[in-house]
Amino acid sequence: MQALRRESPPSITAEQLSSTLELQRAAFMKEGPPSYRARRHHLELLLRLVLDNQDRIAAAISADFGGSEIGGRSIGETQRVEILPTVFNIRHTIKALRRWMRPSRRSTHWATWPSLARVEYVPLGVIGVISPWNYPVSLSLGPLAGALAAGNRVMIKPSELTPKTSSLLAELIAKSFTPEHVSVATGGVEVAQAFSSLPFDHLLFTGSTSIGRMVMRAASEHLVPVTLELGGKSPAVIDRGVNFDASVGSLLLGKLYNAGQTCIAPDYLLVHDSRVDEVVQRIRTQTASMYPRLADNPEYTSIINARHRERLLGYLEDARDKGATVLEINPGDEAAERFADANKLPLTLLLDVDDSMRVMQDEIFGPLLPIKTYTDLDEAIDYINAHPRPLAAYVFSDSAKTIERVGERVVSGALSINATAVHFAQDELPFGGVGHSGMGQYHAREGFLTFSHQKAVYRQLRPNLMHLVAPPYDGELKRRLIQFMIGK
Ligand code: NAD
């Protein structure tokens, strides 16, 4: 089946990885931190790379997602959720760069007067970036933009599940940057393992929580600091009184972009039990208006490969066996074989779910949407808090009290009110998880800081009174002065 054909990208050896790192580190040590102008130039090169190759990028991603007449990754989606946020991010980084690089003045202690202090933001050296398949360009080039802004050199290991995009990234990066500045290491899991064992100055990993654990373990060998951008189950709470028309539309946008294969897609809904039927009905009508057909609609993205489709079908079977009600939303009434041909799945709602079902245990990462009900808001909050901390928590409500309560009580990487997923594209907001959904952040100034060392710089001016704290400690004046500083 053409939709499932895969080509392995050329693989790189552990020795080649080590020598690239040595090359980059030696160049970093020799040339020192790049100036503002040089960093700006690097970011402009990156921006040009994306702008000049939009069509090739969209075509490569679509091919990796199965690329047939009806299947693959929707070109419109790639423009909206891959190219657009990447371009916004780079442009914003260029605009904010001078401000971010400016050292921050700090006050000094009167006892050390006269003196000066500041924090300088200096590059760390060589940054490793490991990226996943679901947004293979924005999750490789987004971290790259942050790392370049902070003046680093970068090695990227993209996913082996999107080999065409990974090869394209390697080709484009090699045209725009020298290998001692930015390089792309393609290959499979062995390459990824060797990559995560390299003594980088910082390693940013985007991927699943289970692999994130392995990456952190490998990085700990060389005490490499890590930023882990992981996944998990992001809940969406739907308040009883909310305007459903507006809510369900933005809920479905986050769920159906990339056919639910999005780290911040709403994983499951918590709906007030008096409104479940209405929510289901709105989901039906809104899905039909966004996607009158699914299987043969190139605007609706395929599941990345047959294994992942089987995984999702397995969740449905398991939930059905354990008593869930399964409602398939198939507006064009297309046949199951058409979905199989395009390696797609329709949006499928699951009611009467409980935690014994795998769909309520694992991150779904596909167009299945379990709906749990609650009668009291605290019940919904308690359910979320009884599970690992999510990457995003969504609340759809017109009540300030409800929004405040969910925001206060739920610990999540981000809180988004009356919208899903678009917080990722807010250039002034940091992005990252908490607990099992990750650690550390990128995007915005916080990302610049992640890839920088915040170096404390202190300067003692002369003349000063420092001799009063130096030994020998005898003498009345010194004793009184120290007593005065300590206080009572
Ligand atoms: P994955 O963890 O399987 O793979 C991610 C990367 O890790 C790939 O490049 C892969 O080659 C590499 N890898 C695989 N085995 C490895 C190992 N043993 N050691 C080191 N690296 C290894 O994730 P995926 O299936 O590509 O992506 C889906 C997951 O990523 C989901 O859980 C999703 O929530 C998460 N995700 C998170 C974010 C975020 O920003 N927080 C964004 C997108 C995806």
Short mmCIF file of C-alpha atoms and ligand atoms in Angstrom, two decimals:
data_model
loop_
_atom_site.label_atom_id
_atom_site.label_comp_id
_atom_site.label_asym_id
_atom_site.label_seq_id
_atom_site.Cartn_x
_atom_site.Cartn_y
_atom_site.Cartn_z
CA MET A 1 0.00 0.00 0.00
CA GLN A 2 1.48 3.31 -1.08
CA ALA A 3 0.02 5.04 1.94
CA LEU A 4 2.24 3.03 4.27
CA ARG A 5 5.48 2.93 2.30
CA ARG A 6 8.50 4.12 4.27
CA GLU A 7 12.06 4.90 3.23
CA SER A 8 14.80 4.79 5.84
CA PRO A 9 16.82 7.98 6.00
CA PRO A 10 20.60 7.57 5.69
CA SER A 11 21.93 6.62 9.11
CA ILE A 12 24.87 8.10 10.95
CA THR A 13 27.26 6.27 13.30
CA ALA A 14 27.98 7.00 16.97
CA GLU A 15 31.55 7.97 15.99
CA GLN A 16 30.28 10.47 13.43
CA LEU A 17 27.95 11.96 16.06
CA SER A 18 30.83 12.35 18.52
CA SER A 19 33.08 13.96 15.96
CA THR A 20 30.35 16.44 14.94
CA LEU A 21 29.95 17.39 18.57
CA GLU A 22 33.72 17.83 18.93
CA LEU A 23 33.81 19.92 15.77
CA GLN A 24 31.02 22.18 17.02
CA ARG A 25 32.49 22.50 20.49
CA ALA A 26 35.95 23.33 19.14
CA ALA A 27 34.44 26.00 16.86
CA PHE A 28 32.45 27.40 19.79
CA MET A 29 35.54 27.59 22.00
CA LYS A 30 37.61 29.16 19.24
CA GLU A 31 35.11 31.73 18.05
CA GLY A 32 33.36 32.56 21.32
CA PRO A 33 29.81 33.88 21.67
CA PRO A 34 28.35 35.31 18.46
CA SER A 35 27.43 39.01 18.41
CA TYR A 36 23.87 40.29 18.19
CA ARG A 37 24.34 40.90 14.46
CA ALA A 38 25.63 37.37 13.86
CA ARG A 39 22.72 35.78 15.78
CA ARG A 40 20.25 37.91 13.91
CA HIS A 41 21.81 36.76 10.66
CA HIS A 42 21.51 33.09 11.75
CA LEU A 43 17.83 33.57 12.52
CA GLU A 44 17.26 35.31 9.20
CA LEU A 45 18.87 32.35 7.42
CA LEU A 46 16.52 30.03 9.27
CA LEU A 47 13.50 32.15 8.41
CA ARG A 48 14.51 32.16 4.73
CA LEU A 49 14.96 28.40 4.84
CA VAL A 50 11.34 27.96 5.93
CA LEU A 51 9.85 30.64 3.68
CA ASP A 52 11.65 29.43 0.55
CA ASN A 53 10.78 25.78 1.08
CA GLN A 54 7.17 25.80 2.28
CA ASP A 55 5.92 23.62 -0.55
CA ARG A 56 8.72 21.08 -0.26
CA ILE A 57 8.21 20.91 3.51
CA ALA A 58 4.46 20.38 3.17
CA ALA A 59 4.97 17.73 0.49
CA ALA A 60 7.60 15.83 2.51
CA ILE A 61 5.44 15.79 5.65
CA SER A 62 2.42 14.67 3.70
CA ALA A 63 4.44 11.87 2.09
CA ASP A 64 5.60 10.78 5.55
CA PHE A 65 1.98 10.66 6.70
CA GLY A 66 1.12 8.28 3.89
CA GLY A 67 0.97 10.70 0.97
CA SER A 68 -1.75 9.50 -1.41
CA GLU A 69 -4.56 11.33 -3.19
CA ILE A 70 -6.77 11.11 -0.15
CA GLY A 71 -4.27 10.45 2.65
CA GLY A 72 -1.24 12.11 4.16
CA ARG A 73 -0.87 15.31 6.13
CA SER A 74 -3.23 18.04 5.01
CA ILE A 75 -1.28 20.79 3.22
CA GLY A 76 -3.58 23.42 4.76
CA GLU A 77 -2.79 22.08 8.22
CA THR A 78 0.94 22.12 7.57
CA GLN A 79 0.65 25.78 6.61
CA ARG A 80 -1.40 26.62 9.67
CA VAL A 81 0.14 24.53 12.42
CA GLU A 82 3.68 23.95 11.23
CA ILE A 83 4.87 26.76 8.93
CA LEU A 84 2.91 29.62 10.50
CA PRO A 85 3.94 29.09 14.15
CA THR A 86 7.56 28.48 13.09
CA VAL A 87 7.67 31.67 11.06
CA PHE A 88 5.92 33.66 13.84
CA ASN A 89 8.34 32.24 16.38
CA ILE A 90 11.48 33.12 14.35
CA ARG A 91 10.21 36.61 13.51
CA HIS A 92 9.37 37.28 17.12
CA THR A 93 12.77 35.97 18.24
CA ILE A 94 14.51 38.34 15.81
CA LYS A 95 12.43 41.23 17.10
CA ALA A 96 13.03 40.45 20.76
CA LEU A 97 16.67 39.35 20.48
CA ARG A 98 18.40 42.60 21.45
CA ARG A 99 16.14 42.98 24.47
CA TRP A 100 16.70 39.36 25.58
CA MET A 101 20.47 39.63 25.21
CA ARG A 102 20.77 42.80 27.28
CA PRO A 103 22.51 42.06 30.60
CA SER A 104 20.32 42.68 33.62
CA ARG A 105 21.66 45.06 36.27
CA ARG A 106 21.43 43.95 39.87
CA SER A 107 21.88 45.90 43.05
CA THR A 108 24.79 45.06 45.34
CA HIS A 109 24.98 44.83 49.09
CA TRP A 110 25.76 48.07 50.87
CA ALA A 111 28.42 46.26 52.89
CA THR A 112 30.46 45.70 49.72
CA TRP A 113 30.07 49.28 48.49
CA PRO A 114 31.21 50.50 46.01
CA SER A 115 30.49 47.62 43.64
CA LEU A 116 28.51 46.65 40.54
CA ALA A 117 26.61 43.49 39.60
CA ARG A 118 24.86 42.21 36.54
CA VAL A 119 23.58 38.98 35.00
CA GLU A 120 24.91 38.23 31.51
CA TYR A 121 23.17 35.76 29.22
CA VAL A 122 25.90 33.71 27.62
CA PRO A 123 25.58 30.77 25.25
CA LEU A 124 25.96 27.30 26.72
CA GLY A 125 27.87 25.79 23.77
CA VAL A 126 26.39 22.88 21.84
CA ILE A 127 22.70 22.06 22.22
CA GLY A 128 21.19 18.69 21.26
CA VAL A 129 17.60 18.64 19.99
CA ILE A 130 15.63 15.39 19.66
CA SER A 131 12.30 15.86 17.90
CA PRO A 132 9.18 13.73 17.33
CA TRP A 133 7.26 12.89 14.16
CA ASN A 134 3.96 14.66 14.77
CA TYR A 135 5.13 18.20 13.93
CA PRO A 136 8.52 17.30 12.52
CA VAL A 137 9.44 20.77 11.28
CA SER A 138 8.11 23.13 13.94
CA LEU A 139 9.38 20.90 16.78
CA SER A 140 12.87 20.80 15.24
CA LEU A 141 13.18 24.37 14.01
CA GLY A 142 11.40 25.99 16.98
CA PRO A 143 14.03 24.77 19.48
CA LEU A 144 16.73 25.56 16.90
CA ALA A 145 15.57 29.20 16.73
CA GLY A 146 15.75 29.52 20.54
CA ALA A 147 19.18 27.88 20.70
CA LEU A 148 20.60 30.04 17.89
CA ALA A 149 19.17 33.19 19.48
CA ALA A 150 21.07 32.32 22.64
CA GLY A 151 24.27 31.99 20.55
CA ASN A 152 24.70 28.23 20.56
CA ARG A 153 25.63 25.58 18.05
CA VAL A 154 23.05 22.86 17.51
CA MET A 155 22.76 19.20 16.58
CA ILE A 156 19.27 17.94 15.70
CA LYS A 157 18.04 14.34 15.68
CA PRO A 158 14.63 14.26 13.97
CA SER A 159 12.27 11.30 14.07
CA GLU A 160 12.81 8.15 12.02
CA LEU A 161 9.02 7.93 11.49
CA THR A 162 9.12 10.95 9.15
CA PRO A 163 12.17 9.99 7.04
CA LYS A 164 11.43 12.23 4.06
CA THR A 165 11.02 15.30 6.23
CA SER A 166 14.13 14.39 8.23
CA SER A 167 16.19 14.04 5.02
CA LEU A 168 14.80 17.33 3.73
CA LEU A 169 15.69 19.06 7.01
CA ALA A 170 19.23 17.64 6.76
CA GLU A 171 19.55 18.89 3.17
CA LEU A 172 18.18 22.39 3.87
CA ILE A 173 20.17 22.88 7.06
CA ALA A 174 23.37 21.80 5.28
CA LYS A 175 22.72 24.44 2.59
CA SER A 176 22.16 27.26 5.08
CA PHE A 177 24.57 26.42 7.91
CA THR A 178 28.04 24.93 8.21
CA PRO A 179 28.26 21.54 10.01
CA GLU A 180 30.25 23.15 12.84
CA HIS A 181 27.26 25.43 13.43
CA VAL A 182 24.08 23.36 12.87
CA SER A 183 23.82 19.74 11.81
CA VAL A 184 21.07 17.15 11.43
CA ALA A 185 21.64 13.50 12.36
CA THR A 186 19.15 11.21 10.64
CA GLY A 187 18.64 7.57 11.56
CA GLY A 188 16.66 5.23 13.76
CA VAL A 189 16.44 4.43 17.44
CA GLU A 190 20.13 3.38 17.70
CA VAL A 191 21.14 6.82 16.43
CA ALA A 192 18.71 8.43 18.88
CA GLN A 193 20.20 6.43 21.75
CA ALA A 194 23.77 7.34 20.79
CA PHE A 195 22.66 10.96 20.34
CA SER A 196 21.08 11.16 23.79
CA SER A 197 24.32 9.83 25.34
CA LEU A 198 26.47 12.66 23.94
CA PRO A 199 27.98 15.16 26.38
CA PHE A 200 25.98 18.17 25.12
CA ASP A 201 25.83 21.42 27.05
CA HIS A 202 22.03 21.05 27.06
CA LEU A 203 19.62 18.56 25.56
CA LEU A 204 16.04 19.38 24.57
CA PHE A 205 13.91 16.32 23.98
CA THR A 206 10.37 16.40 22.60
CA GLY A 207 8.57 13.08 22.64
CA SER A 208 6.82 10.55 24.81
CA THR A 209 7.12 10.36 28.58
CA SER A 210 8.51 6.79 28.43
CA ILE A 211 11.35 7.71 26.02
CA GLY A 212 11.88 10.95 27.95
CA ARG A 213 12.77 8.85 30.98
CA MET A 214 15.44 7.01 28.98
CA VAL A 215 16.79 10.25 27.57
CA MET A 216 17.11 11.76 31.02
CA ARG A 217 18.89 8.64 32.25
CA ALA A 218 21.34 8.74 29.32
CA ALA A 219 21.94 12.47 29.78
CA SER A 220 22.63 12.06 33.49
CA GLU A 221 25.80 10.08 32.67
CA HIS A 222 27.48 13.35 31.63
CA LEU A 223 25.34 15.59 33.84
CA VAL A 224 23.78 17.10 30.74
CA PRO A 225 20.88 19.39 31.74
CA VAL A 226 17.66 18.45 29.98
CA THR A 227 14.47 20.13 28.89
CA LEU A 228 11.82 17.46 28.43
CA GLU A 229 8.80 18.36 26.33
CA LEU A 230 6.61 15.32 26.92
CA GLY A 231 3.02 14.27 26.41
CA GLY A 232 0.16 12.97 28.51
CA LYS A 233 -3.56 13.37 28.81
CA SER A 234 -4.72 16.99 28.56
CA PRO A 235 -8.30 17.37 29.87
CA ALA A 236 -10.96 19.83 28.74
CA VAL A 237 -13.58 20.83 31.30
CA ILE A 238 -16.87 22.00 29.80
CA ASP A 239 -18.91 24.07 32.21
CA ARG A 240 -22.67 23.61 32.33
CA GLY A 241 -23.52 27.19 31.36
CA VAL A 242 -21.03 27.82 28.59
CA ASN A 243 -21.91 28.93 25.05
CA PHE A 244 -21.60 25.56 23.30
CA ASP A 245 -21.49 26.83 19.72
CA ALA A 246 -18.26 28.72 20.22
CA SER A 247 -16.77 26.15 22.61
CA VAL A 248 -17.22 23.02 20.55
CA GLY A 249 -15.74 24.69 17.46
CA SER A 250 -12.47 25.58 19.19
CA LEU A 251 -12.43 22.26 21.03
CA LEU A 252 -12.60 20.37 17.73
CA LEU A 253 -9.92 22.50 16.14
CA GLY A 254 -7.41 21.32 18.75
CA LYS A 255 -8.67 17.74 18.58
CA LEU A 256 -8.86 17.31 14.83
CA TYR A 257 -5.78 19.18 13.62
CA ASN A 258 -3.32 16.45 12.62
CA ALA A 259 -6.13 13.96 13.38
CA GLY A 260 -5.54 14.36 17.10
CA GLN A 261 -1.84 13.54 16.85
CA THR A 262 -0.92 16.62 18.83
CA CYS A 263 0.71 16.73 22.26
CA ILE A 264 -1.69 19.46 23.41
CA ALA A 265 -4.83 18.06 21.76
CA PRO A 266 -7.65 17.75 24.30
CA ASP A 267 -7.34 14.08 25.27
CA TYR A 268 -10.68 13.70 27.05
CA LEU A 269 -13.66 15.84 28.05
CA LEU A 270 -15.21 16.41 31.43
CA VAL A 271 -18.76 17.55 30.73
CA HIS A 272 -21.47 18.53 33.21
CA ASP A 273 -23.88 15.61 33.20
CA SER A 274 -26.88 17.80 32.34
CA ARG A 275 -25.29 18.81 29.01
CA VAL A 276 -23.76 15.62 27.59
CA ASP A 277 -26.39 15.01 24.89
CA GLU A 278 -26.11 18.59 23.75
CA VAL A 279 -22.30 18.42 23.57
CA VAL A 280 -22.48 15.22 21.53
CA GLN A 281 -24.98 16.82 19.15
CA ARG A 282 -22.83 19.95 18.73
CA ILE A 283 -19.75 17.82 18.07
CA ARG A 284 -21.68 16.00 15.34
CA THR A 285 -22.84 19.16 13.59
CA GLN A 286 -19.56 21.05 13.97
CA THR A 287 -17.51 18.12 12.69
CA ALA A 288 -19.78 17.86 9.68
CA SER A 289 -19.40 21.56 8.92
CA MET A 290 -15.60 21.42 9.23
CA TYR A 291 -15.19 18.06 7.46
CA PRO A 292 -18.26 17.05 5.42
CA ARG A 293 -16.23 13.96 4.51
CA LEU A 294 -13.26 12.47 6.32
CA ALA A 295 -11.82 9.39 4.59
CA ASP A 296 -11.45 10.89 1.13
CA ASN A 297 -10.96 14.47 2.28
CA PRO A 298 -7.29 15.51 1.91
CA GLU A 299 -7.90 18.23 4.52
CA TYR A 300 -8.33 15.52 7.17
CA THR A 301 -4.94 14.06 8.10
CA SER A 302 -4.04 10.36 8.16
CA ILE A 303 -2.71 8.43 11.12
CA ILE A 304 1.08 8.36 10.84
CA ASN A 305 1.35 4.60 10.20
CA ALA A 306 -0.51 1.32 10.38
CA ARG A 307 0.92 0.45 13.81
CA HIS A 308 -0.50 3.63 15.36
CA ARG A 309 -3.87 3.05 13.67
CA GLU A 310 -3.93 -0.47 15.11
CA ARG A 311 -3.06 0.97 18.54
CA LEU A 312 -6.07 3.33 18.35
CA LEU A 313 -8.41 0.59 17.11
CA GLY A 314 -7.16 -1.50 20.04
CA TYR A 315 -8.28 1.25 22.46
CA LEU A 316 -11.74 1.20 20.90
CA GLU A 317 -12.06 -2.55 21.16
CA ASP A 318 -10.83 -2.59 24.75
CA ALA A 319 -13.23 0.22 25.76
CA ARG A 320 -16.17 -1.45 23.99
CA ASP A 321 -15.41 -4.75 25.75
CA LYS A 322 -15.38 -2.97 29.09
CA GLY A 323 -18.78 -1.31 28.56
CA ALA A 324 -18.09 2.02 26.85
CA THR A 325 -20.61 3.43 24.37
CA VAL A 326 -18.80 4.17 21.11
CA LEU A 327 -20.16 6.86 18.77
CA GLU A 328 -18.47 7.24 15.44
CA ILE A 329 -18.78 10.68 13.82
CA ASN A 330 -18.73 9.94 10.12
CA PRO A 331 -20.53 12.88 8.44
CA GLY A 332 -20.18 11.53 4.87
CA ASP A 333 -21.21 8.03 5.90
CA GLU A 334 -18.03 6.68 4.28
CA ALA A 335 -17.20 2.99 4.35
CA ALA A 336 -14.71 1.52 6.84
CA GLU A 337 -12.50 0.34 3.93
CA ARG A 338 -12.13 3.91 2.71
CA PHE A 339 -10.78 4.90 6.11
CA ALA A 340 -8.44 1.89 6.08
CA ASP A 341 -7.18 2.78 2.57
CA ALA A 342 -6.30 6.28 3.67
CA ASN A 343 -5.00 5.03 7.04
CA LYS A 344 -7.47 7.36 8.77
CA LEU A 345 -9.93 7.09 11.61
CA PRO A 346 -13.13 9.08 12.05
CA LEU A 347 -13.62 11.16 15.14
CA THR A 348 -14.97 8.66 17.67
CA LEU A 349 -16.62 9.64 20.95
CA LEU A 350 -16.55 7.26 23.89
CA LEU A 351 -19.17 7.57 26.63
CA ASP A 352 -19.50 5.64 29.91
CA VAL A 353 -15.72 5.37 30.23
CA ASP A 354 -13.75 4.46 33.33
CA ASP A 355 -10.11 4.13 34.34
CA SER A 356 -10.00 0.39 33.70
CA MET A 357 -9.99 1.22 29.97
CA ARG A 358 -6.69 1.77 28.16
CA VAL A 359 -8.15 4.81 26.45
CA MET A 360 -8.34 6.44 29.89
CA GLN A 361 -4.83 5.35 30.85
CA ASP A 362 -2.61 6.08 27.83
CA GLU A 363 -2.17 9.32 25.93
CA ILE A 364 -4.58 8.84 22.99
CA PHE A 365 -2.77 10.79 20.27
CA GLY A 366 -5.50 10.26 17.68
CA PRO A 367 -9.13 11.23 16.91
CA LEU A 368 -10.76 9.33 19.80
CA LEU A 369 -12.48 11.49 22.39
CA PRO A 370 -13.69 9.99 25.67
CA ILE A 371 -16.35 11.98 27.52
CA LYS A 372 -16.59 11.72 31.28
CA THR A 373 -19.35 13.41 33.18
CA TYR A 374 -19.40 15.31 36.47
CA THR A 375 -22.10 16.81 38.63
CA ASP A 376 -19.97 19.16 40.68
CA LEU A 377 -16.95 21.09 39.37
CA ASP A 378 -14.74 19.88 42.22
CA GLU A 379 -15.40 16.31 41.10
CA ALA A 380 -13.90 17.15 37.69
CA ILE A 381 -10.95 18.91 39.29
CA ASP A 382 -10.33 16.01 41.66
CA TYR A 383 -10.36 13.57 38.73
CA ILE A 384 -7.70 15.58 36.89
CA ASN A 385 -5.59 15.94 40.01
CA ALA A 386 -5.73 12.21 40.72
CA HIS A 387 -3.78 11.66 37.46
CA PRO A 388 -0.35 12.77 36.23
CA ARG A 389 -0.04 16.49 35.66
CA PRO A 390 -1.16 17.38 32.11
CA LEU A 391 0.71 19.41 29.49
CA ALA A 392 -2.37 21.60 29.01
CA ALA A 393 -5.64 21.99 30.87
CA TYR A 394 -8.59 23.47 29.01
CA VAL A 395 -11.64 25.06 30.52
CA PHE A 396 -14.64 26.19 28.53
CA SER A 397 -16.70 28.49 30.67
CA ASP A 398 -18.24 31.94 30.78
CA SER A 399 -18.07 32.00 34.56
CA ALA A 400 -15.10 33.83 36.09
CA LYS A 401 -15.56 31.73 39.23
CA THR A 402 -15.28 28.42 37.37
CA ILE A 403 -12.27 29.58 35.37
CA GLU A 404 -10.55 30.79 38.51
CA ARG A 405 -11.28 27.56 40.38
CA VAL A 406 -9.91 25.31 37.62
CA GLY A 407 -6.90 27.60 37.13
CA GLU A 408 -6.10 27.63 40.84
CA ARG A 409 -6.56 23.96 41.56
CA VAL A 410 -5.22 22.19 38.47
CA VAL A 411 -1.45 22.08 38.06
CA SER A 412 -0.70 21.85 34.34
CA GLY A 413 1.94 22.98 31.85
CA ALA A 414 -0.52 25.59 30.53
CA LEU A 415 -4.07 26.69 31.17
CA SER A 416 -6.12 27.70 28.15
CA ILE A 417 -9.56 29.23 28.52
CA ASN A 418 -12.18 28.83 25.79
CA ALA A 419 -9.60 27.70 23.19
CA THR A 420 -7.42 24.68 22.56
CA ALA A 421 -3.86 24.43 21.28
CA VAL A 422 -3.41 28.04 20.11
CA HIS A 423 -1.46 28.94 23.23
CA PHE A 424 1.46 27.11 21.55
CA ALA A 425 1.61 29.89 18.96
CA GLN A 426 1.72 32.76 21.48
CA ASP A 427 5.25 34.06 21.06
CA GLU A 428 5.40 35.76 24.43
CA LEU A 429 4.29 32.65 26.34
CA PRO A 430 6.72 29.93 27.43
CA PHE A 431 5.84 26.37 26.45
CA GLY A 432 6.49 23.31 28.59
CA GLY A 433 5.05 20.69 30.89
CA VAL A 434 5.11 19.97 34.58
CA GLY A 435 5.54 16.65 36.37
CA HIS A 436 5.07 13.77 33.92
CA SER A 437 4.31 16.15 31.05
CA GLY A 438 7.82 17.54 31.13
CA MET A 439 10.34 19.88 32.68
CA GLY A 440 11.76 23.19 31.53
CA GLN A 441 10.40 25.47 28.85
CA TYR A 442 11.16 26.94 25.48
CA HIS A 443 9.56 29.68 23.35
CA ALA A 444 9.64 33.35 24.40
CA ARG A 445 12.22 34.79 26.78
CA GLU A 446 12.02 31.65 28.92
CA GLY A 447 13.31 29.65 25.93
CA PHE A 448 16.18 32.07 25.45
CA LEU A 449 17.04 31.56 29.12
CA THR A 450 16.81 27.75 28.79
CA PHE A 451 19.55 27.87 26.15
CA SER A 452 21.66 30.46 27.97
CA HIS A 453 23.80 30.39 31.06
CA GLN A 454 22.76 33.19 33.37
CA LYS A 455 26.19 34.27 34.42
CA ALA A 456 26.56 36.34 37.56
CA VAL A 457 29.17 39.09 37.06
CA TYR A 458 30.40 41.09 40.03
CA ARG A 459 32.83 43.98 40.01
CA GLN A 460 34.44 45.45 43.08
CA LEU A 461 35.26 49.14 42.78
CA ARG A 462 38.09 50.83 44.65
CA PRO A 463 38.66 52.23 47.22
CA ASN A 464 36.38 50.16 49.43
CA LEU A 465 35.97 48.82 52.94
CA MET A 466 36.61 45.15 52.16
CA HIS A 467 39.75 45.12 54.33
CA LEU A 468 37.46 45.46 57.33
CA VAL A 469 36.16 41.91 56.82
CA ALA A 470 39.61 40.42 56.15
CA PRO A 471 41.68 38.74 58.89
CA PRO A 472 43.10 39.33 61.38
CA TYR A 473 39.74 39.69 63.10
CA ASP A 474 40.88 41.51 66.19
CA GLY A 475 40.43 45.22 66.76
CA GLU A 476 37.42 47.04 68.14
CA LEU A 477 36.40 48.79 64.92
CA LYS A 478 36.24 45.53 62.92
CA ARG A 479 34.31 43.77 65.69
CA ARG A 480 31.76 46.57 65.93
CA LEU A 481 31.36 46.77 62.20
CA ILE A 482 30.64 43.04 61.85
CA GLN A 483 28.23 43.21 64.79
CA PHE A 484 26.49 46.13 63.14
CA MET A 485 26.18 44.19 59.85
CA ILE A 486 24.80 41.09 61.58
CA GLY A 487 22.38 43.16 63.61
CA LYS A 488 20.48 42.05 66.67
P1 NAD B 1 8.96 9.20 20.82
O1 NAD B 1 9.28 9.44 22.25
O2 NAD B 1 8.68 7.83 20.37
O3 NAD B 1 10.17 9.72 19.88
C1 NAD B 1 10.69 11.03 19.98
C2 NAD B 1 12.14 11.05 19.51
O4 NAD B 1 12.89 10.21 20.38
C3 NAD B 1 12.37 10.51 18.09
O5 NAD B 1 13.28 11.36 17.41
C4 NAD B 1 13.02 9.16 18.33
O6 NAD B 1 13.96 8.83 17.35
C5 NAD B 1 13.73 9.38 19.64
N1 NAD B 1 13.96 8.13 20.39
C6 NAD B 1 13.31 6.96 20.27
N2 NAD B 1 13.82 6.05 21.14
C7 NAD B 1 14.82 6.67 21.80
C8 NAD B 1 15.72 6.27 22.83
N3 NAD B 1 15.69 5.05 23.33
N4 NAD B 1 16.60 7.17 23.29
C9 NAD B 1 16.63 8.43 22.80
N5 NAD B 1 15.79 8.88 21.84
C10 NAD B 1 14.89 8.01 21.35
O7 NAD B 1 7.77 10.19 20.49
P2 NAD B 1 6.97 10.30 19.14
O8 NAD B 1 6.14 9.07 18.98
O9 NAD B 1 7.87 10.72 18.04
O10 NAD B 1 6.02 11.55 19.47
C11 NAD B 1 4.83 11.43 20.17
C12 NAD B 1 5.00 11.82 21.62
O11 NAD B 1 5.63 13.08 21.71
C13 NAD B 1 3.67 11.98 22.32
O12 NAD B 1 3.77 11.46 23.61
C14 NAD B 1 3.49 13.48 22.38
O13 NAD B 1 2.65 13.93 23.41
C15 NAD B 1 4.88 13.94 22.55
N6 NAD B 1 5.01 15.30 22.09
C16 NAD B 1 5.24 16.28 22.99
C17 NAD B 1 5.32 17.59 22.56
C18 NAD B 1 5.59 18.72 23.52
O14 NAD B 1 5.92 19.79 23.05
N7 NAD B 1 5.46 18.53 24.81
C19 NAD B 1 5.18 17.89 21.21
C20 NAD B 1 4.95 16.85 20.33
C21 NAD B 1 4.87 15.55 20.76
#
